[in-house]
Coordinates of C-alpha atoms and ligand atoms in Angstrom, one line a residue:
Chain A
M1 CA -17.5 16.0 -32.0
T2 CA -18.1 15.9 -28.4
D3 CA -15.6 15.7 -25.7
T4 CA -15.6 12.4 -25.1
K5 CA -15.7 11.1 -28.5
E6 CA -12.5 13.3 -29.0
L7 CA -10.7 12.4 -25.7
V8 CA -11.0 8.5 -27.0
K9 CA -9.6 9.1 -30.1
T10 CA -6.5 11.3 -29.0
L11 CA -6.0 8.4 -26.4
A12 CA -6.0 5.7 -29.3
D13 CA -3.6 8.0 -31.5
K14 CA -1.3 7.9 -28.2
Y15 CA -2.0 4.2 -27.3
G16 CA -2.7 2.5 -30.3
R17 CA -5.4 0.6 -31.5
T18 CA -4.8 -2.9 -30.7
R19 CA -6.5 -5.0 -27.8
E20 CA -3.4 -4.3 -25.3
S21 CA -4.5 -0.7 -25.6
L22 CA -7.7 -1.0 -24.1
I23 CA -6.8 -0.8 -20.6
P24 CA -4.2 1.8 -21.2
I25 CA -7.0 3.8 -22.8
L26 CA -9.7 3.3 -20.1
Q27 CA -7.1 4.2 -17.6
G28 CA -7.2 7.5 -19.6
V29 CA -10.5 8.0 -19.3
V30 CA -11.2 7.5 -15.9
Q31 CA -8.6 10.4 -15.4
E32 CA -9.5 12.8 -17.7
E33 CA -13.5 12.4 -16.9
R34 CA -13.3 10.4 -13.2
Y35 CA -15.4 7.7 -14.8
I36 CA -16.4 5.6 -17.8
S37 CA -19.8 6.7 -19.1
S38 CA -21.5 4.0 -21.4
E39 CA -21.0 6.8 -24.5
A40 CA -17.3 6.5 -23.8
M41 CA -17.4 2.5 -23.7
S42 CA -19.5 2.7 -27.5
E43 CA -17.1 4.9 -28.5
I44 CA -13.9 2.6 -27.6
A45 CA -15.6 -0.3 -29.2
R46 CA -15.8 1.9 -32.2
E47 CA -12.4 3.2 -32.3
L48 CA -10.8 0.1 -31.6
D49 CA -13.1 -1.9 -33.6
M50 CA -14.3 -4.3 -30.7
S51 CA -17.6 -5.6 -29.6
A52 CA -18.7 -2.9 -26.5
A53 CA -19.7 -6.0 -24.5
K54 CA -15.6 -6.8 -24.5
V55 CA -14.7 -3.2 -23.3
Y56 CA -17.8 -3.3 -20.7
G57 CA -16.2 -6.9 -19.6
T58 CA -12.7 -5.6 -19.3
A59 CA -13.9 -1.9 -17.5
T60 CA -16.2 -3.4 -14.9
F61 CA -13.6 -6.2 -13.8
Y62 CA -11.1 -3.7 -12.6
S63 CA -12.1 -1.5 -9.3
F64 CA -9.8 1.5 -10.4
L65 CA -11.8 1.8 -13.7
D66 CA -14.7 3.3 -12.4
T67 CA -18.1 2.8 -14.1
Q68 CA -20.2 5.0 -12.3
P69 CA -19.7 9.1 -11.7
R70 CA -17.0 9.9 -9.3
G71 CA -16.1 13.1 -7.6
K72 CA -12.8 14.6 -8.8
Y73 CA -11.1 13.5 -5.6
V74 CA -11.8 9.5 -5.2
I75 CA -11.0 8.8 -1.5
R76 CA -10.3 5.2 -0.8
V77 CA -9.7 4.0 2.4
C78 CA -8.2 0.5 3.3
R79 CA -10.5 -1.6 4.8
T80 CA -8.3 -4.8 5.1
I81 CA -7.1 -6.4 8.0
S82 CA -4.0 -4.1 9.3
C83 CA -5.8 -1.2 8.8
S84 CA -9.3 -2.5 10.6
M85 CA -7.2 -3.2 13.6
K86 CA -5.6 0.2 13.6
G87 CA -9.0 1.8 13.4
K88 CA -9.7 2.5 10.0
N89 CA -13.8 2.5 10.9
L90 CA -13.2 5.8 12.9
I91 CA -11.4 7.2 9.7
I92 CA -14.4 6.7 7.7
Q93 CA -16.6 7.8 10.5
E94 CA -14.9 11.3 10.2
I95 CA -14.4 11.6 6.5
E96 CA -18.4 11.0 6.3
D97 CA -18.8 13.5 9.3
L98 CA -16.6 16.0 7.3
L99 CA -18.2 15.4 3.8
K100 CA -22.0 14.6 4.8
I101 CA -22.0 11.3 2.5
K102 CA -21.7 7.6 3.2
V103 CA -19.0 5.1 2.1
G104 CA -20.0 4.6 -2.0
E105 CA -21.5 8.2 -2.4
T106 CA -20.4 11.6 -4.3
T107 CA -20.6 14.6 -2.9
S108 CA -23.3 16.7 -4.7
N109 CA -21.1 18.9 -6.1
R110 CA -19.0 15.9 -7.6
K111 CA -15.7 17.0 -5.5
F112 CA -15.5 13.8 -3.2
T113 CA -16.2 10.0 -3.6
L114 CA -15.9 8.2 -1.0
L115 CA -14.9 4.4 -1.3
E116 CA -13.7 1.7 0.6
T117 CA -10.8 -0.5 -1.1
N118 CA -8.8 -3.9 -0.1
C119 CA -5.0 -3.4 0.9
L120 CA -3.2 -0.7 -0.3
G121 CA 0.4 -1.9 0.4
W122 CA 1.0 0.3 3.6
C123 CA 0.1 -2.0 6.3
H124 CA 2.7 -1.1 8.8
K125 CA 1.5 2.3 8.4
G126 CA -2.4 1.9 8.8
P127 CA -4.7 3.3 8.5
A128 CA -4.1 4.1 5.2
M129 CA -6.1 5.6 2.3
L130 CA -5.4 6.7 -1.6
I131 CA -6.9 10.4 -2.5
N132 CA -6.7 9.7 -6.3
D133 CA -3.1 8.3 -6.8
E134 CA -1.8 9.8 -3.2
A135 CA -1.4 7.7 -0.5
Y136 CA -1.6 9.0 3.1
T137 CA -0.8 6.9 6.0
E138 CA -1.0 6.5 9.9
L139 CA -4.4 8.5 9.7
T140 CA -5.7 9.7 12.6
P141 CA -9.0 11.7 12.6
E142 CA -7.0 15.0 13.3
K143 CA -4.8 14.1 10.3
V144 CA -7.8 13.6 8.0
R145 CA -9.3 16.4 9.1
E146 CA -6.0 18.7 7.6
I147 CA -5.9 16.6 4.5
I148 CA -9.4 16.7 3.5
S149 CA -9.8 20.6 4.2
E150 CA -6.9 21.1 2.0
Y151 CA -8.6 19.5 -0.5
I152 CA -11.6 21.5 -0.2
K153 CA -9.5 24.2 -0.5
K154 CA -8.5 23.0 -4.3
Chain B
M1 CA 19.2 -7.2 16.7
S2 CA 19.2 -8.6 20.0
N3 CA 18.3 -12.1 18.9
N4 CA 20.8 -14.2 17.9
F5 CA 19.0 -16.7 15.8
L6 CA 17.6 -13.6 13.7
R7 CA 20.4 -12.6 11.3
R8 CA 19.5 -9.3 10.2
V9 CA 21.1 -9.3 6.6
D10 CA 21.2 -6.2 3.9
L11 CA 21.8 -7.7 0.4
I12 CA 19.4 -5.5 -1.2
F13 CA 18.8 -2.6 0.2
D14 CA 22.4 -0.9 0.3
K15 CA 23.1 1.3 -2.1
D16 CA 26.8 1.2 -2.9
C17 CA 26.9 -1.3 -5.8
D18 CA 28.6 -1.1 -8.9
F19 CA 25.7 -1.4 -11.0
K20 CA 27.1 -1.2 -14.2
Q21 CA 30.0 -3.8 -13.2
V22 CA 27.7 -6.3 -12.0
L23 CA 25.8 -6.3 -15.4
Q24 CA 28.9 -6.2 -17.5
S25 CA 30.1 -9.2 -15.8
A26 CA 26.9 -11.2 -15.9
Y27 CA 27.0 -10.4 -19.5
Q28 CA 30.4 -11.5 -20.2
K29 CA 29.2 -14.9 -19.0
S30 CA 27.3 -17.5 -21.6
N31 CA 23.3 -18.2 -20.9
D32 CA 24.3 -21.5 -19.6
E33 CA 26.6 -20.2 -17.3
I34 CA 24.1 -17.6 -15.9
I35 CA 21.8 -20.3 -15.4
N36 CA 23.8 -22.5 -13.8
E37 CA 25.2 -19.9 -11.3
L38 CA 21.8 -19.1 -10.6
L39 CA 20.7 -22.8 -10.0
E40 CA 23.8 -23.5 -7.4
S41 CA 22.5 -20.4 -5.5
G42 CA 19.2 -22.2 -4.7
L43 CA 17.0 -19.4 -4.9
K44 CA 13.5 -19.9 -4.7
G45 CA 10.7 -17.7 -6.2
R46 CA 10.2 -14.9 -3.4
G47 CA 6.4 -14.7 -4.2
G48 CA 5.3 -17.9 -2.0
A49 CA 5.1 -20.5 -4.4
G50 CA 8.6 -21.3 -4.3
F51 CA 9.7 -22.8 -7.7
P52 CA 13.3 -22.6 -8.5
T53 CA 14.2 -19.4 -10.1
A54 CA 17.0 -20.8 -12.3
L55 CA 14.6 -23.8 -13.5
K56 CA 11.8 -21.2 -14.7
W57 CA 14.7 -19.2 -16.5
K58 CA 16.2 -22.8 -18.0
F59 CA 12.6 -23.7 -18.9
T60 CA 12.1 -20.5 -21.3
A61 CA 15.7 -20.1 -22.7
E62 CA 15.4 -24.2 -24.2
Q63 CA 11.6 -22.9 -26.0
P64 CA 12.6 -22.7 -29.7
D65 CA 10.6 -19.6 -30.3
P66 CA 12.9 -16.6 -30.6
E67 CA 10.1 -14.2 -29.6
K68 CA 10.9 -14.3 -25.5
Y69 CA 9.5 -11.9 -22.6
V70 CA 10.6 -11.2 -19.0
V71 CA 7.8 -9.9 -17.1
C72 CA 8.5 -8.6 -13.7
N73 CA 5.3 -8.8 -11.2
A74 CA 4.8 -5.9 -9.4
D75 CA 1.3 -6.4 -8.4
E76 CA 1.4 -7.6 -4.8
G77 CA -1.5 -7.2 -3.1
E78 CA -1.4 -9.9 -0.3
P79 CA -3.0 -8.1 2.8
G80 CA 0.3 -7.6 4.8
T81 CA 2.7 -7.4 1.9
F82 CA 4.4 -4.1 0.9
K83 CA 7.7 -4.8 0.5
D84 CA 8.1 -4.5 -3.3
R85 CA 6.8 -1.5 -3.0
E86 CA 9.8 -0.2 -0.9
I87 CA 12.1 -2.3 -3.1
L88 CA 10.8 -0.2 -6.0
F89 CA 11.2 2.8 -4.1
Q90 CA 14.8 2.1 -2.9
V91 CA 16.7 0.0 -5.3
P92 CA 14.6 0.1 -8.8
M93 CA 17.8 -0.3 -10.5
K94 CA 18.4 -3.9 -9.2
V95 CA 15.0 -4.5 -10.7
F96 CA 15.7 -3.6 -13.8
G97 CA 19.2 -5.2 -13.5
G98 CA 17.6 -8.5 -12.7
M99 CA 15.5 -8.4 -15.8
A100 CA 18.5 -7.4 -18.0
I101 CA 20.2 -10.3 -17.0
C102 CA 17.5 -12.8 -17.5
A103 CA 16.9 -11.3 -20.8
K104 CA 20.2 -12.4 -21.6
A105 CA 19.8 -15.8 -20.4
I106 CA 16.6 -16.6 -21.9
G107 CA 17.0 -14.3 -25.3
A108 CA 14.6 -11.6 -24.9
K109 CA 14.5 -7.9 -26.2
E110 CA 11.7 -6.9 -24.0
G111 CA 10.7 -6.8 -20.4
Y112 CA 7.5 -5.2 -18.6
I113 CA 7.0 -4.4 -15.3
Y114 CA 3.2 -4.7 -14.3
L115 CA 2.7 -2.5 -11.6
R116 CA -0.3 -2.4 -9.2
G117 CA -2.6 0.4 -9.9
E118 CA -2.6 1.2 -5.9
Y119 CA 1.5 2.3 -6.9
R120 CA 1.0 4.7 -9.0
F121 CA 2.5 7.3 -7.4
L122 CA 5.9 5.3 -7.8
L123 CA 5.2 5.8 -11.6
K124 CA 7.1 8.9 -12.3
E125 CA 10.7 8.2 -10.5
L126 CA 10.4 4.9 -11.7
E127 CA 9.9 6.2 -15.6
S128 CA 13.1 8.4 -14.7
Q129 CA 15.5 5.9 -13.3
L130 CA 14.0 3.6 -16.2
E131 CA 15.6 5.9 -18.6
V132 CA 19.2 6.1 -17.1
F133 CA 18.9 2.4 -17.0
H134 CA 18.1 2.3 -20.7
A135 CA 21.4 5.1 -21.5
L136 CA 23.3 2.7 -19.8
L137 CA 22.0 -0.2 -21.7
D138 CA 22.9 1.8 -24.8
E139 CA 25.9 2.3 -24.0
M140 CA 26.6 -1.4 -22.6
K141 CA 25.1 -1.9 -26.4
I142 CA 22.8 -4.4 -24.8
P143 CA 19.4 -4.6 -27.2
F144 CA 17.0 -4.6 -24.4
R145 CA 13.9 -2.6 -23.3
I146 CA 11.6 -2.3 -20.0
K147 CA 8.2 -1.1 -20.4
I148 CA 5.8 -0.3 -17.2
I149 CA 2.3 -1.6 -17.7
M150 CA -0.2 0.1 -14.9
G151 CA -2.6 -2.1 -13.3
S152 CA -6.1 -1.1 -12.2
G153 CA -6.9 -2.4 -8.8
A154 CA -7.5 -6.6 -9.1
Y155 CA -5.6 -8.8 -6.4
I156 CA -6.2 -11.4 -9.1
C157 CA -3.9 -9.9 -11.4
G158 CA -1.1 -11.1 -9.0
E159 CA -1.6 -14.5 -10.5
E160 CA 0.8 -14.6 -13.5
S161 CA -1.8 -16.0 -16.1
A162 CA -4.3 -13.4 -15.0
L163 CA -1.4 -10.7 -15.2
F164 CA -0.9 -11.7 -18.7
E165 CA -4.3 -11.1 -19.6
S166 CA -4.5 -7.8 -18.1
M167 CA -1.6 -7.0 -19.9
E168 CA -3.1 -7.9 -23.5
G169 CA -6.1 -6.2 -22.7
D170 CA -8.7 -8.4 -21.0
R171 CA -10.6 -9.3 -17.7
G172 CA -7.8 -10.9 -15.4
E173 CA -9.2 -14.2 -15.2
P174 CA -6.1 -16.5 -14.6
R175 CA -5.7 -19.5 -17.3
N176 CA -6.1 -22.8 -17.7
K177 CA -2.6 -24.9 -16.8
P178 CA -0.7 -26.2 -18.2
P179 CA 0.6 -24.8 -20.3
Y180 CA 3.0 -23.0 -18.2
P181 CA 4.3 -19.2 -18.6
T182 CA 7.9 -20.8 -19.8
V183 CA 5.8 -22.2 -22.4
S184 CA 3.1 -20.0 -23.4
G185 CA 3.1 -16.5 -21.4
F186 CA 2.3 -12.9 -22.3
R187 CA 1.2 -12.6 -26.0
K188 CA 1.3 -16.8 -25.8
K189 CA 5.3 -16.4 -26.3
P190 CA 7.8 -18.3 -23.9
T191 CA 7.8 -15.8 -20.8
V192 CA 9.6 -15.9 -17.5
I193 CA 7.6 -14.0 -14.8
N194 CA 9.5 -13.2 -11.5
N195 CA 8.2 -10.9 -8.6
V196 CA 10.3 -7.9 -8.0
E197 CA 12.0 -9.1 -5.0
T198 CA 13.2 -12.4 -7.2
L199 CA 14.5 -10.2 -9.7
V200 CA 16.5 -8.3 -7.1
Y201 CA 18.0 -11.4 -5.4
S202 CA 18.9 -12.5 -8.9
F203 CA 20.9 -9.5 -9.7
M204 CA 22.6 -9.6 -6.0
I205 CA 23.5 -13.3 -6.6
F206 CA 25.5 -11.9 -9.6
R207 CA 27.4 -9.3 -7.5
Y208 CA 28.3 -11.9 -4.4
G209 CA 28.4 -15.1 -6.3
A210 CA 25.9 -17.9 -5.6
R211 CA 28.4 -19.0 -2.6
K212 CA 27.8 -16.0 -0.8
F213 CA 23.7 -16.7 -0.9
K214 CA 24.1 -20.3 -0.3
E215 CA 25.9 -19.6 3.0
L216 CA 22.7 -18.0 4.0
G217 CA 19.3 -20.1 5.1
T218 CA 18.6 -23.9 5.0
A219 CA 18.8 -26.4 3.0
D220 CA 15.5 -25.9 1.7
S221 CA 15.1 -22.3 2.0
R222 CA 18.2 -20.9 0.7
G223 CA 19.3 -17.0 1.4
S224 CA 17.7 -14.5 2.9
K225 CA 14.2 -13.0 2.5
V226 CA 12.2 -9.5 2.9
F227 CA 9.4 -9.6 5.3
S228 CA 6.8 -7.2 6.4
V229 CA 5.7 -6.8 9.4
S230 CA 2.1 -5.4 10.4
G231 CA -0.3 -6.0 13.2
D232 CA 0.3 -5.9 16.7
T233 CA 3.8 -4.9 16.9
P234 CA 6.0 -2.4 18.2
K235 CA 8.2 -2.5 14.9
P236 CA 6.3 -2.9 11.9
G237 CA 8.2 -2.3 8.9
I238 CA 10.3 -4.3 6.1
Y239 CA 13.2 -6.3 7.1
E240 CA 15.6 -8.2 5.5
L241 CA 16.3 -11.3 7.4
E242 CA 18.0 -15.1 7.1
L243 CA 15.7 -17.5 6.4
G244 CA 15.2 -20.6 8.7
M245 CA 14.2 -19.0 11.9
T246 CA 11.1 -20.1 14.1
V247 CA 8.0 -18.3 14.5
E248 CA 8.9 -18.2 18.2
Q249 CA 12.3 -16.3 17.5
F250 CA 10.6 -14.0 15.4
V251 CA 8.0 -13.0 18.0
E252 CA 10.4 -12.4 20.1
E253 CA 12.0 -9.9 18.1
F254 CA 8.9 -8.2 16.8
G255 CA 6.1 -9.0 19.3
D256 CA 4.4 -6.8 21.9
G257 CA 5.0 -9.7 24.8
D258 CA 1.5 -10.6 24.0
T259 CA 1.3 -12.1 20.7
K260 CA -1.2 -14.9 20.6
A261 CA -0.8 -16.1 16.9
V262 CA 1.0 -14.9 13.9
Q263 CA -0.6 -15.0 10.2
V264 CA 2.3 -15.8 8.2
G265 CA 2.1 -15.2 4.6
G266 CA -1.1 -13.2 4.2
A267 CA -4.7 -14.0 3.7
S268 CA -3.8 -16.9 1.6
G269 CA -1.4 -18.0 4.3
F270 CA -1.3 -19.6 7.7
C271 CA -2.3 -18.9 11.0
V272 CA 0.3 -20.0 13.6
P273 CA -1.0 -20.3 17.5
R274 CA 0.9 -19.3 20.5
K275 CA 1.6 -23.3 21.3
K276 CA 2.8 -24.1 17.6
F277 CA 5.8 -21.0 17.5
K278 CA 8.5 -23.0 18.8
D279 CA 8.1 -25.8 16.0
T280 CA 7.2 -23.7 13.2
I281 CA 9.9 -22.9 11.0
I282 CA 9.5 -19.7 8.4
G283 CA 10.2 -21.3 5.3
F284 CA 9.6 -24.2 3.0
E285 CA 10.2 -26.5 5.6
G286 CA 7.3 -24.9 7.9
V287 CA 5.5 -22.2 6.9
P288 CA 6.2 -20.9 3.1
T289 CA 5.9 -17.0 2.7
G290 CA 6.1 -14.5 0.4
G291 CA 6.9 -12.7 3.5
S292 CA 4.3 -11.1 4.8
M293 CA 4.0 -11.6 8.8
M294 CA 1.1 -10.2 10.4
L295 CA 1.0 -10.6 14.5
F296 CA -2.3 -10.6 16.5
N297 CA -2.5 -10.0 20.4
S298 CA -4.8 -11.1 22.8
S299 CA -7.1 -8.5 22.3
R300 CA -7.9 -9.4 18.7
S301 CA -10.7 -11.6 18.1
M302 CA -9.7 -14.2 15.5
F303 CA -13.1 -14.2 14.2
N304 CA -13.0 -10.5 12.9
V305 CA -9.5 -11.5 11.5
L306 CA -11.0 -14.9 9.7
H307 CA -14.2 -12.7 8.4
N308 CA -11.8 -9.9 7.2
Y309 CA -9.7 -12.5 5.1
L310 CA -13.1 -13.7 3.6
E311 CA -14.4 -10.3 3.2
F312 CA -11.4 -9.9 1.2
F313 CA -11.2 -13.0 -1.0
E314 CA -15.0 -12.7 -1.8
E315 CA -14.4 -9.0 -3.2
E316 CA -11.0 -10.4 -5.2
S317 CA -12.2 -13.9 -6.3
C318 CA -12.1 -13.4 -10.4
G319 CA -15.5 -15.1 -10.4
Q320 CA -14.5 -17.5 -13.3
C321 CA -15.1 -20.7 -11.5
T322 CA -17.9 -21.8 -8.9
P323 CA -16.2 -23.5 -6.2
C324 CA -14.2 -19.9 -5.2
R325 CA -17.2 -17.5 -6.5
V326 CA -19.5 -19.1 -4.2
G327 CA -17.5 -20.8 -1.8
C328 CA -16.0 -17.3 -0.6
Q329 CA -19.7 -16.1 -0.2
Q330 CA -20.6 -19.2 1.8
L331 CA -17.5 -19.4 4.2
K332 CA -17.9 -15.9 4.8
L333 CA -22.0 -16.2 5.5
G334 CA -21.4 -19.5 7.2
I335 CA -18.9 -18.3 10.1
E336 CA -21.5 -15.4 10.5
A337 CA -24.3 -17.9 10.9
V338 CA -22.3 -19.6 13.6
K339 CA -21.1 -16.4 15.2
K340 CA -25.0 -15.7 15.6
G341 CA -26.1 -19.0 16.7
E342 CA -28.4 -19.7 13.8
K343 CA -26.2 -22.5 13.1
H344 CA -25.0 -25.3 15.5
A345 CA -21.0 -25.1 16.3
N346 CA -20.7 -28.4 14.2
Y347 CA -21.7 -26.1 11.0
L348 CA -18.0 -25.4 11.1
E349 CA -17.3 -29.0 9.7
Q350 CA -19.4 -28.8 6.7
L351 CA -17.5 -25.4 6.2
Q352 CA -14.3 -26.9 6.8
K353 CA -15.5 -29.5 3.9
L354 CA -16.3 -26.8 2.0
A355 CA -12.7 -25.1 2.0
Q356 CA -11.3 -28.5 1.2
T357 CA -13.4 -28.7 -2.0
M358 CA -12.0 -25.5 -3.0
K359 CA -8.7 -26.5 -2.5
I360 CA -9.3 -29.4 -4.8
T361 CA -11.5 -27.7 -7.3
A362 CA -10.5 -23.9 -7.6
K363 CA -8.6 -23.1 -10.6
C364 CA -5.8 -20.8 -9.1
G365 CA -3.8 -20.2 -6.2
L366 CA -6.7 -17.7 -4.9
G367 CA -9.7 -20.1 -4.7
Q368 CA -7.1 -23.2 -3.6
S369 CA -5.2 -21.1 -0.5
V370 CA -8.6 -19.8 1.1
A371 CA -8.3 -22.9 2.9
N372 CA -5.0 -22.3 4.4
S373 CA -6.2 -19.3 6.5
F374 CA -9.6 -20.8 7.2
F375 CA -8.6 -24.2 8.5
S376 CA -5.5 -22.9 10.6
I377 CA -7.9 -20.1 12.3
V378 CA -11.0 -22.1 12.5
E379 CA -8.8 -25.3 14.1
N380 CA -6.8 -23.5 16.4
F381 CA -9.6 -20.7 17.7
K382 CA -12.4 -22.4 17.5
E383 CA -14.2 -21.3 20.7
E384 CA -13.6 -17.7 19.0
M385 CA -15.5 -18.6 16.4
I386 CA -18.5 -19.7 18.0
Y387 CA -19.0 -17.4 21.2
Ligands
SF4_1 S1 -10.0 -19.7 -7.9 FE1 -11.0 -17.6 -7.9 S2 -9.6 -16.3 -8.4 FE2 -9.1 -18.2 -9.3 S3 -10.2 -18.5 -11.3 FE3 -11.3 -19.4 -9.6 S4 -12.9 -17.8 -9.6 FE4 -11.1 -16.9 -10.4
FES2 S1 -4.1 -3.8 5.4 FE1 -4.2 -1.3 4.8 S2 -2.6 -1.1 3.5 FE2 -2.5 -3.4 4.1

């Protein structure tokens, strides 16, 4: 059995095999493998006895259910109005320079992916970003440099 | 607070609350008494739409189906809104408590909290608080359980029927209405879905009694409300204030002296320009709001603000119905074309017609409410759209 197959099975054992378990399973796959591959989708379809198209339809609807390969750390910078007013462009610029990638790209060592996202719920402390589940607020280019260099060391 | 009209209240964030006792006394009441107490308070849903909370509970309670649910909508995603995060962080027990009282009133055994994916960092703490809560319920012999379900980053799932779809494992696409959730909600069963703040206030009404709550606010907008303040303000943050103030009073307190517009109710809300500050009441008799207040000063381009909102809607539209899916894109392209001079300024009127069409024909609140910010910004800041 491949790892993905095993992972899907473990997740299905944990969450169940009904339609309601689909999203928790997809979330679990993202947590482990950083994205949902087509292999994972067909595996889930098989385990849950539903069409692969259904799995695909649900997976592609949600922005956190990545269906493209992502890095170990996914950085999502808020681009909505309050953060935009407080200088999110500078933050993105800084990260792009640091990691030598553009928004939407992943570093060649698969460690970081940089994305833009909609309001994160920290508008009073913008600019804000998430790195995986962790929120960082009131960002400045200096602060971002410090945070990212910590992650580089990880 | 310096401003006399702005009464700062502290109903929900105060930590010393005998939690068990409130729950106990609520549970001693009959279901009708609970609903009547809530009705008496005048509480309206705090998500923005403002439906009387007691009626939601009542309609659900009246359904003959024995299987019913309480769902807490913790999927706030309106740009400028962040109050539910703070409530869940500071006083989660009161949210659970509100759910338990609702469960009693309608006869539900299970409750769900749908937490937005962006707030996953809250999950661990919420789950441990939930353990404490469940232990208390066991001790009180209350057969009710709450489960947390994680969202995956989709604004539309804040729409109640889309939220149910998502809980059931589907794309978060809004359902046709009616039937309403009170009749057919989660798993097509009668469901009360309230947002975080509404549930907290429900709980607090059973602590202080309907009368105290009713003393606050105005005839149309009872009680107090949590506001999230952001944008050009020296005091960004979360404030619990009495309802019924005017935008002018609000700006006096939170503005930076140069406020030219306030967006009340987030991207789907209304933009109030300076000349209307005085006459605009924040509440159901003026501009309703889920609590998001964004201030803009003279240095801001309202074109950029509107453009940012439209980008947001374009991306978050679930795509199910054409007026919204295509409309959002066309509105954005349209204002870009006017700005670049590719289209004559009159074209804005065409776009307004399109927005009006969306308001009438879009299937759910997302597509219907795009017109709110579109009209209020285009009408009040026309020059900024053109030059
Ligand atoms: S109005 Fe927009 S979000 Fe709502 S159902 Fe239609 S496409 Fe989906
Ligand atoms: S606008 Fe960036 S967190 Fe809300």
